[in-house]
Amino acid sequence: MKLQRKYGFWQILALAISATLGSSILVSFGQVAFQAQFNPILIIIAWILGGLLVLPEMLLLSEGATSYPENGTSYYWIKRAKWNACSFWFGWIMVLFVSATAIATACLALGNILITLLKLDNQWYGKLFGIIILLVLVIMQIFIKKSSGYSQIVFALLKGFPIVLLLVIAMVYGNTASFTDDTINKNLSQIYLSSFLLLPATAMTMFAYSGMEAITYVSGEIINPRKNIPRAMITATIAIVLLYIILAIGLLTINKPQNWLGPTGFNNVWYYAISNNPTIPSFLNYLFSILAIFIFVGSLNSFLVYHSRLIFKMSEENDFFAFFQKTTKRTNMPYLAILFLVVLAIIYILWTSLFNVTNYFIIAVSVLKFITMITLIYLRQKDVKYQSLYRKPVFIILVILALSLCTITFIGSILAMYYYATVTANMWELWNCFIVLGIMLGGYPLYYLKKWLETKCNAKKQRSQ
């Protein structure tokens, strides 16, 4: 069954914001601080640099999405280029290393905040809580009519409450101690070292900025895509970049980065930044944590909507089993695609840590984004149906900046794992990155194996008839 065009401007804008403002709120800020060695100036520069780099990418993605208003984002665009082996590989890497890890990360981060509130020491309780809430959202989307559209707006609004509370706390109880600390001059005195630290720190911001491209996943369900997609993507990108920079400054005024550390590391920095400041009443800490639950639930709700569309599109293009195109009559939701995605996410939740899942996500995204940019360049040159939004000089500048982002993100993610491995004295963490990268690249020939098996099966059927 074909998915209907049912999302307007406000719904896709809310989808992008809701998908972006998620686990990154509690995860990325701590990891950026860790990679920047707790230097407040480097932390802010990393967020600004990440925002400047992600904007050109979003502008290019909006051009691709308006040219081809079909679900499946870059996967479908590669199909348009007739790079069948690449699209098959790309789609499966997206599903296994991006879509599933995005959901798993949100569940793990949600579980961390719940066990912090309940004062539980066992991390398995957090994993269980995250899985239960994920399954509740799945039931809601599959069985409640129009819940996938209107819930995006509801959760996007609810996410504003903890963010506003944090900014109020920063204004009332904040101070400038972080910016007068000796840590600022520790690394800034060495420009070379500061630049080296900015690479992994900026790479960590990419996890926080990921999600705005959610609109391109549901292009085939957007009303008036030529008008609504660019407006929504540009508006969401600018709003989120400004918000993250403001939040970084606000968090630094609440407490020094060294005081963001909790028993579970940097997984819940907002909670510990507030609780480790003796001037802030304890009830505000608990109030923020309770409100922050909306952030994660909203993210999971968005992830289920747009990541499942890739599986649906792969099924349409014969790169996955045809029965994944089945949708519910009441809600028009691809329920089998959603359930398959949930199973993959649960595997990540049960067998890995939050930091590792985050880094797998960043490595995969940096590789796939590079392929996406190359595809858009090819289609703009070769496909007569491609609809340009920008003149050639502007397009070239955007491509150069976007490819720079891919390079910085990839190198930065490797450096981040190296730094983490040296600090924890566990080099296996670094080798995990190369293993994941090897698995990703090693999967490319599987398309040719698939075609060979199909040929064999078809030949056998013909002989039997």
Coordinates of C-alpha atoms in Angstrom, one line a residue:
M1 CA 0.0 0.0 0.0
K2 CA 1.3 3.5 -0.9
L3 CA 1.9 6.0 1.9
Q4 CA -0.3 9.1 1.6
R5 CA 0.8 12.8 1.6
K6 CA -0.3 13.9 5.0
Y7 CA 2.4 16.1 6.6
G8 CA 2.3 19.9 6.3
F9 CA 4.9 22.5 7.1
W10 CA 4.4 22.7 10.8
Q11 CA 4.3 18.9 11.2
I12 CA 7.6 18.4 9.3
L13 CA 9.2 21.3 11.1
A14 CA 8.2 19.7 14.4
L15 CA 9.5 16.3 13.2
A16 CA 12.9 17.8 12.4
I17 CA 13.1 19.6 15.8
S18 CA 11.8 16.7 17.7
A19 CA 14.1 14.2 16.0
T20 CA 17.2 16.5 16.7
L21 CA 16.5 17.6 20.2
G22 CA 16.8 14.2 21.8
S23 CA 19.4 12.1 23.5
S24 CA 22.0 14.6 22.3
I25 CA 20.8 17.0 24.9
L26 CA 22.3 14.8 27.7
V27 CA 24.9 12.9 25.7
S28 CA 26.7 15.2 23.3
F29 CA 27.3 18.1 25.7
G30 CA 29.3 15.8 28.0
Q31 CA 31.2 14.2 25.1
V32 CA 32.1 17.5 23.5
A33 CA 33.4 18.7 26.9
F34 CA 35.4 15.5 27.4
Q35 CA 37.0 15.8 23.9
A36 CA 37.8 19.5 24.4
Q37 CA 39.5 18.6 27.7
F38 CA 36.9 20.7 29.6
N39 CA 38.0 24.0 28.1
P40 CA 34.9 26.3 28.0
I41 CA 36.2 28.3 25.0
L42 CA 36.9 25.2 23.0
I43 CA 33.5 23.8 23.9
I44 CA 31.7 26.8 22.6
I45 CA 33.9 27.0 19.4
A46 CA 33.1 23.3 18.7
W47 CA 29.4 24.0 18.8
I48 CA 29.6 27.0 16.6
L49 CA 31.9 25.2 14.1
G50 CA 29.6 22.2 14.0
G51 CA 26.6 24.5 13.4
L52 CA 28.4 26.4 10.6
L53 CA 29.4 23.1 8.9
V54 CA 26.0 21.4 9.1
L55 CA 24.0 24.3 7.5
P56 CA 25.5 23.8 4.0
E57 CA 24.7 20.1 4.2
M58 CA 21.0 20.8 5.1
L59 CA 20.8 23.3 2.2
L60 CA 22.0 20.6 -0.2
L61 CA 19.7 17.9 1.2
S62 CA 16.7 20.3 0.7
E63 CA 17.6 20.6 -3.0
G64 CA 17.7 16.8 -3.3
A65 CA 14.5 16.3 -1.4
T66 CA 12.6 18.8 -3.5
S67 CA 13.9 17.3 -6.7
Y68 CA 12.8 13.9 -5.7
P69 CA 9.8 14.1 -3.3
E70 CA 10.0 10.4 -2.4
N71 CA 10.6 8.6 0.8
G72 CA 14.0 7.0 1.4
T73 CA 16.3 10.1 1.3
S74 CA 19.8 9.5 0.0
Y75 CA 19.1 5.8 -0.6
Y76 CA 16.5 6.7 -3.2
W77 CA 18.7 9.4 -4.8
I78 CA 21.4 6.8 -5.3
K79 CA 18.8 4.6 -7.0
R80 CA 18.0 7.5 -9.3
A81 CA 21.7 7.6 -10.3
K82 CA 21.4 3.8 -11.1
W83 CA 24.2 2.9 -8.8
N84 CA 22.3 -0.2 -7.7
A85 CA 25.2 -1.9 -5.8
C86 CA 25.9 1.3 -3.9
S87 CA 22.2 2.0 -3.1
F88 CA 21.8 -1.6 -1.7
W89 CA 24.9 -1.2 0.4
F90 CA 24.0 2.3 1.5
G91 CA 20.5 1.4 2.6
W92 CA 21.6 -1.5 4.7
I93 CA 24.4 0.5 6.4
M94 CA 21.8 3.2 7.1
V95 CA 19.4 0.7 8.7
L96 CA 22.0 -1.3 10.7
F97 CA 24.4 1.5 11.8
V98 CA 22.4 4.7 11.7
S99 CA 18.7 4.1 12.2
A100 CA 19.0 1.3 14.7
T101 CA 21.8 3.1 16.7
A102 CA 19.8 6.3 16.8
I103 CA 16.9 4.6 18.5
A104 CA 19.2 2.6 20.8
T105 CA 21.0 5.8 21.9
A106 CA 17.8 7.5 22.8
C107 CA 16.6 4.5 24.8
L108 CA 19.9 4.2 26.6
A109 CA 20.0 7.9 27.5
L110 CA 16.4 7.8 28.6
G111 CA 17.2 4.8 30.8
N112 CA 20.2 6.6 32.3
I113 CA 18.1 9.5 33.4
L114 CA 15.4 7.3 34.9
I115 CA 17.8 5.2 37.0
T116 CA 19.4 8.5 38.1
L117 CA 16.0 9.7 39.3
L118 CA 15.2 6.4 41.0
K119 CA 18.7 6.2 42.4
L120 CA 19.3 2.7 40.9
D121 CA 22.9 1.4 40.4
N122 CA 22.2 -1.4 37.9
Q123 CA 22.4 -0.2 34.3
W124 CA 20.2 -3.1 33.2
Y125 CA 17.2 -1.4 34.8
G126 CA 17.9 1.6 32.5
K127 CA 18.0 -0.6 29.4
L128 CA 14.7 -2.2 30.5
F129 CA 13.0 1.1 31.0
G130 CA 14.1 2.4 27.6
I131 CA 12.8 -0.8 25.9
I132 CA 9.4 -0.6 27.6
I133 CA 8.9 3.0 26.6
L134 CA 10.0 2.3 23.1
L135 CA 7.4 -0.5 22.8
V136 CA 4.6 1.7 24.2
L137 CA 5.4 4.3 21.4
V138 CA 5.3 1.5 18.8
I139 CA 1.8 0.5 19.9
M140 CA 0.6 4.1 19.9
Q141 CA 1.9 4.7 16.3
I142 CA 0.6 1.5 14.9
F143 CA -2.9 1.6 16.4
I144 CA -3.8 5.2 17.1
K145 CA -4.9 7.1 14.0
K146 CA -3.0 10.3 13.1
S147 CA -0.8 9.9 16.2
S148 CA 2.4 10.0 14.1
G149 CA 1.7 13.5 12.8
Y150 CA 0.1 15.3 15.7
S151 CA 2.4 13.8 18.3
Q152 CA 5.4 15.4 16.6
I153 CA 4.0 18.8 17.3
V154 CA 3.0 17.9 20.9
F155 CA 6.4 16.4 21.8
A156 CA 8.2 19.3 20.1
L157 CA 6.3 21.7 22.4
L158 CA 6.9 19.5 25.5
K159 CA 10.6 19.5 24.8
G160 CA 10.7 23.2 25.3
F161 CA 9.9 23.0 29.0
P162 CA 13.2 21.4 30.2
I163 CA 15.1 23.7 27.9
V164 CA 13.4 26.8 29.2
L165 CA 13.9 25.6 32.8
L166 CA 17.6 25.1 32.2
L167 CA 18.0 28.7 30.8
V168 CA 16.0 30.1 33.7
I169 CA 18.4 28.2 36.1
A170 CA 21.4 29.6 34.2
M171 CA 20.1 33.2 34.4
V172 CA 19.2 33.0 38.1
Y173 CA 21.9 30.8 39.6
G174 CA 24.7 31.0 36.9
N175 CA 28.1 32.6 37.2
T176 CA 31.1 33.2 35.1
A177 CA 33.5 31.0 37.0
S178 CA 33.9 28.6 34.0
F179 CA 35.3 31.4 31.9
T180 CA 37.7 32.7 34.5
D181 CA 39.2 29.3 35.3
D182 CA 42.8 28.4 34.5
T183 CA 41.6 25.6 32.2
I184 CA 40.8 28.2 29.5
N185 CA 44.5 29.1 29.1
K186 CA 45.7 25.5 29.5
N187 CA 45.2 24.5 25.8
L188 CA 44.5 27.8 24.1
S189 CA 48.2 28.7 24.7
Q190 CA 49.1 26.1 22.1
I191 CA 47.2 26.8 18.9
Y192 CA 48.2 23.5 17.4
L193 CA 46.9 21.5 20.3
S194 CA 43.7 23.5 20.4
S195 CA 43.0 22.7 16.7
F196 CA 43.7 19.0 17.3
L197 CA 41.2 19.0 20.2
L198 CA 38.6 20.7 18.1
L199 CA 38.4 17.9 15.5
P200 CA 37.0 15.2 17.9
A201 CA 35.0 17.8 19.8
T202 CA 33.3 19.1 16.6
A203 CA 32.7 15.5 15.5
M204 CA 30.8 14.9 18.7
T205 CA 28.5 17.8 18.0
M206 CA 27.4 16.0 14.8
F207 CA 25.5 13.5 16.8
A208 CA 23.5 16.4 18.3
Y209 CA 22.9 18.1 15.0
S210 CA 21.8 14.8 13.3
G211 CA 18.0 14.6 13.0
M212 CA 17.2 17.7 10.9
E213 CA 17.5 15.5 7.8
A214 CA 14.4 13.6 9.1
I215 CA 12.3 15.6 6.6
T216 CA 14.0 14.0 3.6
Y217 CA 13.0 10.5 4.9
V218 CA 9.3 11.4 4.6
S219 CA 9.4 13.5 1.4
G220 CA 6.9 11.3 -0.3
E221 CA 4.3 12.1 2.5
I222 CA 4.8 15.9 2.5
I223 CA 2.1 18.2 1.1
N224 CA 3.5 20.7 -1.4
P225 CA 7.1 19.4 -1.0
R226 CA 8.7 22.1 -3.3
K227 CA 7.5 24.8 -0.9
N228 CA 7.5 23.1 2.5
I229 CA 10.7 21.1 2.5
P230 CA 13.3 23.9 2.0
R231 CA 11.4 26.3 4.4
A232 CA 11.2 23.6 7.1
M233 CA 14.8 22.4 6.8
I234 CA 16.3 25.9 6.8
T235 CA 14.1 27.1 9.7
A236 CA 14.8 24.0 11.8
T237 CA 18.6 24.1 11.2
I238 CA 19.0 27.8 12.1
A239 CA 16.8 27.4 15.2
I240 CA 18.6 24.3 16.5
V241 CA 22.1 25.7 15.9
L242 CA 21.3 28.9 17.8
L243 CA 19.6 26.8 20.6
Y244 CA 22.6 24.5 21.1
I245 CA 25.0 27.5 21.3
I246 CA 22.8 29.2 23.9
L247 CA 22.5 25.9 25.8
A248 CA 26.3 25.4 25.8
I249 CA 26.8 28.8 27.3
G250 CA 23.9 28.3 29.8
L251 CA 25.4 25.0 30.9
L252 CA 28.8 26.6 31.4
T253 CA 27.3 29.3 33.6
I254 CA 25.6 26.7 35.8
N255 CA 28.8 24.8 36.6
K256 CA 32.4 24.2 35.4
P257 CA 32.7 21.4 32.9
Q258 CA 34.8 19.4 35.4
N259 CA 31.7 19.3 37.6
W260 CA 29.4 17.8 35.0
L261 CA 30.8 14.3 35.7
G262 CA 28.6 11.7 37.4
P263 CA 29.0 8.1 38.4
T264 CA 28.0 7.0 34.9
G265 CA 30.4 9.4 33.2
F266 CA 29.1 12.1 30.9
N267 CA 25.8 10.5 30.0
N268 CA 23.6 13.0 32.1
V269 CA 25.7 16.1 32.3
W270 CA 22.7 18.5 32.9
Y271 CA 21.6 16.6 36.0
Y272 CA 25.0 16.6 37.6
A273 CA 25.9 20.2 36.5
I274 CA 22.8 21.3 38.4
S275 CA 23.1 18.9 41.4
N276 CA 26.9 19.8 41.9
N277 CA 26.1 23.5 42.2
P278 CA 25.3 24.0 45.9
T279 CA 23.4 27.3 45.2
I280 CA 20.7 25.6 43.2
P281 CA 17.8 24.1 45.1
S282 CA 17.7 20.3 44.8
F283 CA 14.0 20.3 43.7
L284 CA 15.0 22.1 40.5
N285 CA 17.3 19.3 39.6
Y286 CA 14.6 16.7 39.9
L287 CA 12.1 18.9 38.1
F288 CA 14.5 19.3 35.2
S289 CA 15.1 15.5 35.0
I290 CA 11.4 14.7 35.0
L291 CA 10.8 17.2 32.2
A292 CA 13.8 15.9 30.3
I293 CA 12.0 12.6 29.9
F294 CA 9.8 14.4 27.3
I295 CA 13.0 15.0 25.2
F296 CA 13.7 11.4 24.8
V297 CA 10.2 10.1 24.4
G298 CA 9.7 12.8 21.6
S299 CA 12.9 11.7 19.9
L300 CA 11.9 8.0 19.9
N301 CA 8.5 9.0 18.5
S302 CA 10.2 10.8 15.6
F303 CA 12.8 8.1 15.0
L304 CA 10.1 5.5 14.6
V305 CA 8.3 7.6 12.0
Y306 CA 11.2 8.6 9.7
H307 CA 13.7 5.8 10.1
S308 CA 11.1 3.1 9.3
R309 CA 10.4 4.8 5.9
L310 CA 13.8 3.8 4.7
I311 CA 13.0 0.1 5.3
F312 CA 9.7 0.6 3.5
K313 CA 11.4 2.2 0.5
M314 CA 14.1 -0.5 0.4
S315 CA 11.2 -3.0 0.2
E316 CA 9.6 -1.1 -2.6
E317 CA 12.9 -1.1 -4.5
N318 CA 13.4 -4.9 -4.1
D319 CA 16.4 -4.5 -1.8
F320 CA 14.4 -6.0 1.1
F321 CA 11.5 -8.5 1.5
A322 CA 8.2 -7.3 -0.2
F323 CA 6.1 -7.9 2.9
F324 CA 7.7 -4.9 4.7
Q325 CA 5.5 -2.7 2.5
K326 CA 2.5 -3.8 4.5
T327 CA 0.7 -0.9 6.3
T328 CA -2.2 -0.8 8.8
K329 CA -5.5 0.2 7.4
R330 CA -6.4 2.5 10.3
T331 CA -3.1 4.5 10.6
N332 CA -1.4 3.9 7.2
M333 CA 1.8 3.0 9.1
P334 CA 4.4 0.5 7.9
Y335 CA 4.1 -1.7 11.0
L336 CA 6.5 -4.5 9.9
A337 CA 9.2 -2.0 9.0
I338 CA 8.8 -0.4 12.5
L339 CA 9.0 -3.7 14.3
F340 CA 12.1 -4.8 12.4
L341 CA 13.8 -1.5 13.3
V342 CA 12.8 -2.0 16.9
V343 CA 14.3 -5.5 17.1
L344 CA 17.7 -4.2 15.7
A345 CA 17.7 -1.3 18.2
I346 CA 17.0 -3.7 21.1
I347 CA 20.1 -5.7 20.1
Y348 CA 22.2 -2.6 20.4
I349 CA 20.6 -1.6 23.7
L350 CA 21.3 -5.0 25.3
W351 CA 24.9 -5.6 24.0
T352 CA 26.7 -2.3 24.0
S353 CA 27.3 1.0 25.8
L354 CA 26.0 4.5 25.1
F355 CA 29.4 6.0 24.1
N356 CA 30.2 3.1 21.6
V357 CA 26.7 3.3 20.0
T358 CA 27.1 7.1 19.6
N359 CA 30.5 6.7 17.9
Y360 CA 29.3 3.9 15.6
F361 CA 26.6 6.3 14.5
I362 CA 29.0 9.1 13.8
I363 CA 31.4 7.0 11.8
A364 CA 28.6 5.5 9.7
V365 CA 27.0 8.9 9.1
S366 CA 30.3 10.6 8.1
V367 CA 30.9 7.9 5.4
L368 CA 27.3 7.9 4.1
K369 CA 27.2 11.7 3.9
F370 CA 30.2 11.8 1.7
I371 CA 28.5 9.3 -0.7
T372 CA 25.3 11.5 -0.6
M373 CA 27.2 14.6 -1.6
I374 CA 28.8 12.8 -4.5
T375 CA 25.4 11.5 -5.6
L376 CA 23.8 15.0 -5.6
I377 CA 26.7 16.3 -7.7
Y378 CA 26.2 13.5 -10.2
L379 CA 22.4 13.9 -10.4
R380 CA 22.6 17.7 -10.8
Q381 CA 24.9 17.1 -13.8
K382 CA 23.1 14.1 -15.4
D383 CA 19.4 14.0 -14.4
V384 CA 17.1 16.3 -16.4
K385 CA 14.5 16.0 -13.6
Y386 CA 16.8 17.4 -11.0
Q387 CA 15.4 20.8 -9.9
S388 CA 18.2 23.2 -8.8
L389 CA 17.6 25.6 -5.9
Y390 CA 21.0 27.3 -6.1
R391 CA 23.1 28.7 -8.8
K392 CA 26.3 26.8 -9.8
P393 CA 28.8 28.9 -7.8
V394 CA 26.7 28.7 -4.7
F395 CA 26.2 24.9 -5.2
I396 CA 30.0 24.4 -5.5
I397 CA 30.7 26.3 -2.3
L398 CA 28.0 24.4 -0.4
V399 CA 29.5 21.1 -1.7
I400 CA 33.0 22.0 -0.6
L401 CA 31.8 22.9 2.9
A402 CA 29.6 19.8 3.1
L403 CA 32.5 17.5 2.1
S404 CA 34.7 19.3 4.7
L405 CA 32.1 18.4 7.3
C406 CA 32.3 14.7 6.2
T407 CA 36.1 14.7 6.5
I408 CA 36.2 16.5 9.9
T409 CA 33.5 14.2 11.3
F410 CA 35.2 11.0 10.2
I411 CA 38.7 12.0 11.4
G412 CA 37.3 13.5 14.5
S413 CA 35.3 10.4 15.4
I414 CA 38.5 8.2 15.1
L415 CA 40.5 10.7 17.2
A416 CA 37.7 10.8 19.8
M417 CA 37.9 7.0 20.2
Y418 CA 41.7 7.2 20.4
Y419 CA 41.5 9.8 23.1
Y420 CA 38.8 7.8 25.0
A421 CA 40.9 4.6 24.7
T422 CA 44.0 6.3 26.1
V423 CA 42.2 7.8 29.0
T424 CA 40.4 4.5 29.9
A425 CA 43.6 2.5 29.1
N426 CA 41.4 0.2 26.9
M427 CA 42.7 0.3 23.3
W428 CA 40.0 -2.2 22.4
E429 CA 37.6 0.8 22.2
L430 CA 39.7 2.2 19.3
W431 CA 39.8 -1.2 17.5
N432 CA 36.0 -1.4 17.7
C433 CA 35.9 1.6 15.4
F434 CA 38.1 -0.1 12.8
I435 CA 36.1 -3.3 13.1
V436 CA 32.8 -1.4 12.5
L437 CA 34.3 0.5 9.6
G438 CA 35.6 -2.8 8.1
I439 CA 32.2 -4.4 8.4
M440 CA 30.6 -1.4 6.7
L441 CA 33.0 -1.5 3.8
G442 CA 33.1 -5.3 3.6
G443 CA 29.3 -5.4 3.0
Y444 CA 29.5 -3.8 -0.4
P445 CA 30.0 -7.0 -2.4
L446 CA 26.9 -8.5 -0.9
Y447 CA 24.8 -6.9 -3.6
Y448 CA 26.6 -9.0 -6.2
L449 CA 26.1 -12.1 -4.1
K450 CA 22.4 -11.2 -3.9
K451 CA 22.2 -10.8 -7.7
W452 CA 24.0 -14.1 -8.3
L453 CA 21.6 -16.0 -6.0
E454 CA 18.6 -14.4 -7.7
T455 CA 20.0 -15.5 -11.1
K456 CA 20.5 -19.0 -9.8
C457 CA 17.0 -19.2 -8.3
N458 CA 15.4 -17.8 -11.5
A459 CA 17.3 -20.3 -13.7
K460 CA 16.2 -23.1 -11.4
K461 CA 12.6 -22.1 -11.6
Q462 CA 12.7 -21.9 -15.4
R463 CA 14.2 -25.4 -15.6
S464 CA 11.4 -26.8 -13.3
Q465 CA 8.6 -25.3 -15.5

